[in-house]
Short mmCIF file of C-alpha atoms in Angstrom, two decimals:
data_model
loop_
_atom_site.label_atom_id
_atom_site.label_comp_id
_atom_site.label_asym_id
_atom_site.label_seq_id
_atom_site.Cartn_x
_atom_site.Cartn_y
_atom_site.Cartn_z
CA MET A 173 0.16 -0.20 0.37
CA SER A 174 1.16 3.22 -0.64
CA GLU A 175 2.03 6.17 1.98
CA SER A 176 -0.78 8.21 0.85
CA ASN A 177 -3.00 5.13 0.92
CA ILE A 178 -1.62 4.39 4.28
CA MET A 179 -1.95 8.47 5.56
CA ASP A 180 -6.05 8.55 4.26
CA THR A 181 -6.62 4.83 6.09
CA ILE A 182 -4.89 6.56 9.57
CA LYS A 183 -6.89 9.66 9.05
CA GLY A 184 -10.15 7.39 8.79
CA GLN A 185 -9.31 5.81 11.48
CA VAL A 186 -8.86 8.95 13.74
CA GLU A 187 -11.92 10.22 12.21
CA SER A 188 -14.34 7.46 12.48
CA ASN A 189 -13.44 6.24 16.03
CA PRO A 190 -14.38 8.75 18.81
CA VAL A 191 -11.39 7.38 20.96
CA ILE A 192 -8.85 5.34 19.23
CA LEU A 193 -5.52 3.98 20.73
CA TYR A 194 -2.48 3.02 18.17
CA MET A 195 -0.93 0.41 21.04
CA LYS A 196 1.83 -2.59 21.17
CA GLY A 197 -0.44 -5.53 21.17
CA SER A 198 -3.83 -5.58 22.61
CA PRO A 199 -6.00 -4.23 25.62
CA ASP A 200 -6.03 -7.61 26.62
CA MET A 201 -2.58 -8.39 25.94
CA PRO A 202 -0.27 -6.01 25.88
CA GLN A 203 3.11 -6.12 24.11
CA CYS A 204 5.10 -3.12 26.47
CA GLY A 205 4.67 -1.60 29.69
CA PHE A 206 4.06 2.15 28.00
CA SER A 207 0.80 0.28 26.20
CA ALA A 208 -0.14 -1.92 28.99
CA GLN A 209 -0.35 1.40 31.50
CA THR A 210 -2.22 3.43 28.81
CA VAL A 211 -4.42 0.90 27.92
CA GLU A 212 -5.27 0.60 31.50
CA ALA A 213 -5.75 4.37 32.24
CA VAL A 214 -8.48 4.26 29.03
CA MET A 215 -10.06 1.53 30.07
CA GLU A 216 -10.68 2.83 33.61
CA CYS A 217 -12.58 5.35 32.16
CA GLY A 218 -15.53 2.49 31.74
CA LYS A 219 -16.34 3.54 27.64
CA ARG A 220 -15.17 1.76 24.79
CA PHE A 221 -13.01 2.85 22.39
CA ALA A 222 -10.98 1.18 19.22
CA TYR A 223 -7.51 0.19 19.31
CA VAL A 224 -5.51 -0.53 16.40
CA ASP A 225 -1.84 -3.02 17.35
CA VAL A 226 0.58 -1.16 15.70
CA LEU A 227 3.10 -4.68 15.67
CA GLY A 228 0.63 -6.21 13.87
CA ASN A 229 0.35 -3.65 10.92
CA PRO A 230 4.28 -2.30 10.57
CA GLU A 231 2.65 0.30 7.94
CA ILE A 232 0.60 2.16 10.35
CA ARG A 233 3.48 1.39 12.76
CA GLU A 234 6.11 3.04 10.18
CA ASN A 235 3.71 5.99 9.10
CA LEU A 236 1.71 7.37 11.89
CA PRO A 237 4.58 9.05 13.71
CA LYS A 238 4.87 11.35 10.42
CA PHE A 239 0.38 11.99 10.67
CA ALA A 240 1.12 12.77 14.03
CA ASN A 241 3.94 14.22 14.27
CA TRP A 242 4.17 12.16 17.14
CA PRO A 243 7.49 9.67 17.47
CA THR A 244 6.51 7.19 19.51
CA PHE A 245 3.72 4.39 20.96
CA PRO A 246 1.31 4.40 22.28
CA GLN A 247 -0.64 7.35 20.61
CA LEU A 248 -4.46 7.84 22.40
CA TRP A 249 -6.51 9.98 19.98
CA ILE A 250 -9.99 11.89 21.32
CA ASN A 251 -12.05 13.34 18.56
CA GLY A 252 -9.72 13.06 15.82
CA GLU A 253 -6.85 15.27 17.92
CA LEU A 254 -3.74 13.42 19.61
CA VAL A 255 -4.08 13.64 23.33
CA GLY A 256 -0.75 11.82 23.59
CA GLY A 257 1.40 8.73 24.88
CA CYS A 258 1.82 6.91 27.85
CA ASP A 259 3.20 9.50 30.42
CA ILE A 260 1.02 12.02 29.05
CA VAL A 261 -2.27 9.95 29.45
CA VAL A 262 -1.49 8.32 32.51
CA GLU A 263 -0.75 11.96 34.06
CA MET A 264 -4.28 13.32 32.45
CA HIS A 265 -5.69 9.97 34.36
CA ARG A 266 -4.56 10.75 37.28
CA ASN A 267 -5.31 14.32 37.22
CA GLY A 268 -9.11 13.44 36.60
CA GLU A 269 -8.86 15.34 32.95
CA LEU A 270 -8.67 11.87 31.19
CA GLN A 271 -12.65 10.96 32.21
CA PRO A 272 -14.31 14.09 30.89
CA LEU A 273 -12.57 13.91 27.70
CA VAL A 274 -13.67 10.29 27.18
CA ASP A 275 -16.96 11.00 28.47
CA GLU A 276 -17.53 13.74 26.04
CA ALA A 277 -16.25 11.42 23.31
CA VAL A 278 -18.46 8.86 23.54
CA PRO A 279 -21.99 9.65 24.98
CA ALA A 280 -23.65 7.31 27.44
CA GLU A 281 -26.07 6.39 24.17
CA ALA A 282 -23.70 5.27 22.52
CA GLU A 283 -22.15 2.56 25.09
#
């Protein structure tokens, strides 16, 4: 797949999923400590979210850092905006800033 097609795929994923986490592994089986910490923070918000395993999608793993202008994984996106990686997401969760963002993105009737 060409780089522009991959960029279109990423754009479509980010725009069509109110909350999406690009991570190594899956929520049930994270493949790195940073992904594990991030997915735990997102799951504790109690809302449904999409995820993409970048280990199983090497083209996305290669191109998402260019799309996002963010070099590392995991990456949490809410309502089409990059929230950040592990440190930012975990800190926002601790400070109570993550829950309202997730609640706004995923209204109760959409669960």
